[in-house]
C-alpha positions in Angstrom: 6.4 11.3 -5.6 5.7 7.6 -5.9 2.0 6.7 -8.0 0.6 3.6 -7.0 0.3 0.6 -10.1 -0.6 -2.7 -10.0 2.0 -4.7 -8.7 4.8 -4.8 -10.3 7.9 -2.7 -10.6 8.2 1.0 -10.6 11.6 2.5 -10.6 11.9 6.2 -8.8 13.6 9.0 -8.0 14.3 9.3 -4.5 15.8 12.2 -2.5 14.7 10.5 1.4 12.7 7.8 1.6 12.5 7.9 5.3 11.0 11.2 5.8 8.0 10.2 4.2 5.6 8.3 2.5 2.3 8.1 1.0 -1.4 7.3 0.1 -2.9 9.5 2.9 -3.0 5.8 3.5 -3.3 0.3 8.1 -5.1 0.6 18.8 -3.0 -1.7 20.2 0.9 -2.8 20.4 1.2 -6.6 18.5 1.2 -8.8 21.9 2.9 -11.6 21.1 6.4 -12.4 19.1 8.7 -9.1 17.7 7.1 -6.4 16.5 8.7 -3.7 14.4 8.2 -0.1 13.3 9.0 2.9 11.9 7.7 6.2 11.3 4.9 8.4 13.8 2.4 5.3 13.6 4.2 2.6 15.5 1.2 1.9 17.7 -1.5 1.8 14.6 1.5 -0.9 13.0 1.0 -3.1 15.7 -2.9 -3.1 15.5 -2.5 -3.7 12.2 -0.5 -6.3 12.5 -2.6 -7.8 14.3 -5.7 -7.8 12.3 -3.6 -8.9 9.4 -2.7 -11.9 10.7 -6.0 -12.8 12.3 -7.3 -12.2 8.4 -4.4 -14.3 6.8 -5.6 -17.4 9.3 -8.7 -17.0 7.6 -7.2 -17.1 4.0 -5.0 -20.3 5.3 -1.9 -17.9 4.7 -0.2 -19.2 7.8 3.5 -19.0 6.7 3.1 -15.3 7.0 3.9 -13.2 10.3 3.9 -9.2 9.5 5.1 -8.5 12.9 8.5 -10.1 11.6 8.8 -7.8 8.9 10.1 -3.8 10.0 7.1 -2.0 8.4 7.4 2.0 8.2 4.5 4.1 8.2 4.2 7.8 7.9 0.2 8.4 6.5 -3.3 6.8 7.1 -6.1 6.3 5.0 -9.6 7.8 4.9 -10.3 4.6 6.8 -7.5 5.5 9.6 -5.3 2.3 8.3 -1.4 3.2 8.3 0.0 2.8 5.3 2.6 0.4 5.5 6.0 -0.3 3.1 9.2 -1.6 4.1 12.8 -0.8 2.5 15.3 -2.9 1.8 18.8 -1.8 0.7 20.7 1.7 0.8 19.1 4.8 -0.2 20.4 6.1 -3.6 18.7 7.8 -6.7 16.7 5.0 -7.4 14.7 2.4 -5.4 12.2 -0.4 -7.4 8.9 -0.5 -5.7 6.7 -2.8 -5.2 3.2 -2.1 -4.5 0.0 -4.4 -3.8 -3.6 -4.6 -3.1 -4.4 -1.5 -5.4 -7.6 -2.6 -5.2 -8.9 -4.5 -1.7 -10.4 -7.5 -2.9 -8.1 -9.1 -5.2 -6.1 -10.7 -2.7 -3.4 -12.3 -4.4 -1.0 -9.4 -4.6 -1.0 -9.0 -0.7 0.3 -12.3 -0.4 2.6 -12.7 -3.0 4.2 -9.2 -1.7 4.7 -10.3 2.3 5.9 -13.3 1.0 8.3 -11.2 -0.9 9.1 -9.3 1.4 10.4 -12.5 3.9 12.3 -13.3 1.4 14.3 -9.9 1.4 14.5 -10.3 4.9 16.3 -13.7 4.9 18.4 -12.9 1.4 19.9 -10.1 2.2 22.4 -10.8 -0.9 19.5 -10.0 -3.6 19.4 -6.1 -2.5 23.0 -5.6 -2.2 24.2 -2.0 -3.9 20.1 -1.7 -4.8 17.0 0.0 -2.7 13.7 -2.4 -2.8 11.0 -0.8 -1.4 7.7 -3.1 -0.5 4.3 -1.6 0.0 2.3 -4.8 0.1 -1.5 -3.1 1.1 -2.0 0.6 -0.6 -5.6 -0.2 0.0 -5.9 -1.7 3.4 -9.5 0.3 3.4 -10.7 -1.7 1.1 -9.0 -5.0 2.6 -10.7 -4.8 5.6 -14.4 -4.1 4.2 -17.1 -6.5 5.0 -17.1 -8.2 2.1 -13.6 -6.6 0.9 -14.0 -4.1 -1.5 -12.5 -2.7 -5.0 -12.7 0.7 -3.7 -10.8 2.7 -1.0 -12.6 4.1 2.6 -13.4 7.2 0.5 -15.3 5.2 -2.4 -12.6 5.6 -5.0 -10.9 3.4 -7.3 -7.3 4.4 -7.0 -6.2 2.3 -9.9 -8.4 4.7 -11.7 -7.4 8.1 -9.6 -4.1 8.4 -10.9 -2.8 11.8 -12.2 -2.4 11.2 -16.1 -2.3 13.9 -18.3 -5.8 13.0 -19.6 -7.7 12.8 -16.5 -9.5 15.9 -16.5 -10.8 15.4 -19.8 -11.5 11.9 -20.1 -11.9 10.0 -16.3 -15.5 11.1 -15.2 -16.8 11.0 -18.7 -16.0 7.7 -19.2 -17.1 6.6 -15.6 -20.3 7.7 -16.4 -20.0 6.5 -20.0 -18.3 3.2 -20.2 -19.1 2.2 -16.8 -22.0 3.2 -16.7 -21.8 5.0 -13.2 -20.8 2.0 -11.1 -19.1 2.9 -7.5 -16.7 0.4 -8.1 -15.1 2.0 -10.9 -15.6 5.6 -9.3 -12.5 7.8 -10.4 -12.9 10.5 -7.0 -13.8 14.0 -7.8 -10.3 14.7 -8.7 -6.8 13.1 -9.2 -4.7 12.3 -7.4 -2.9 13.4 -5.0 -5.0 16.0 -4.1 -7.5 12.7 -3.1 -5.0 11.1 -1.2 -4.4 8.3 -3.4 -0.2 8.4 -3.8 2.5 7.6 -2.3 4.8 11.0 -1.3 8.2 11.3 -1.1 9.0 15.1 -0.6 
């Protein structure tokens, strides 16, 4: 199993990244230009596409087209978003992932990742002999919220869902203590996976 982080590098252990992947996590084909995907949820990858780009014109990010990019998907969030990641490289026993938009509204990740993830695409010679994986919206829920929200489509914070050892005794105490309650901060009833906030790799 693969736990989401902030972006940034995670190295794992990986025994078939194609069979599947993740965050019980972005209804129609991409119509225009080349559209790629992988995985049961070709159709939702095209939507979602599609509403990503229409979303990056608002942000100005116009040197990004995720329809050029061969996006896998094999989960959806609470929200019904596919969870999208692309892999670069040859499958061995470890890949280095990449993971962005842990939470929805801070938007910088997002872009630096697609933006990473061209690059990949047109360098080929960086991933030789190494697996990249790129999973550039973990919280495409919270993304798409009117305003765009911390929080997932079930109300959590996944950056505070993950399993640690402590989380039993420590996570709702100090939501209620430190943060006072806020539903931005909300840890879930339970940690993760069982909330749907990982990435699986069975």
């Amino acid at each position: 199993m693969i736990y989401p982080m902030p972006m940034g590098e995670g190295r794992i252990r990986r025994s078939g990244l194609k069979r599947a992947f993740f965050l019980g996590l972005f209804l129609f084909p991409i119509l225009s230009g080349q559209s790629f995907a992988a995985g049961p949820f070709q159709k939702e990858i095209g939507k979602l596409n599609g509403a990503l780009e229409s979303r990056f014109k608002q942000y100005g990010w116009t040197d990004i087209r995720p329809e050029d990019i061969e996006w896998e998907s094999h989960r959806t969030t609470p929200g019904k978003n596919p969870l999208m990641f692309a892999q670069f490289g040859n499958e061995g026993n470890e890949c280095i992932l990449f993971l962005g938009a842990v939470h929805g509204d801070e938007f910088p990740t997002v872009y630096l990742l697609f933006k990473l993830a061209f690059y990949l695409k047109e360098n080929p010679t960086v991933f030789q002999n190494k697996c990249i994986v790129i999973a550039p919206l973990i919280n495409p829920d919270g993304f798409f919220a009117n305003p765009p929200t911390r929080i997932n489509g079930n109300g959590v914070d996944v950056n505070r869902n993950l399993p640690t050892k402590d989380w039993n005794a420590k996570a709702l105490s100090a939501w209620k203590g430190k943060n006072r309650g806020n539903k931005r901060y909300y840890p879930g009833r339970g940690p993760g996976p069982s909330r749907k906030p990982c990435f699986r790799l069975p």
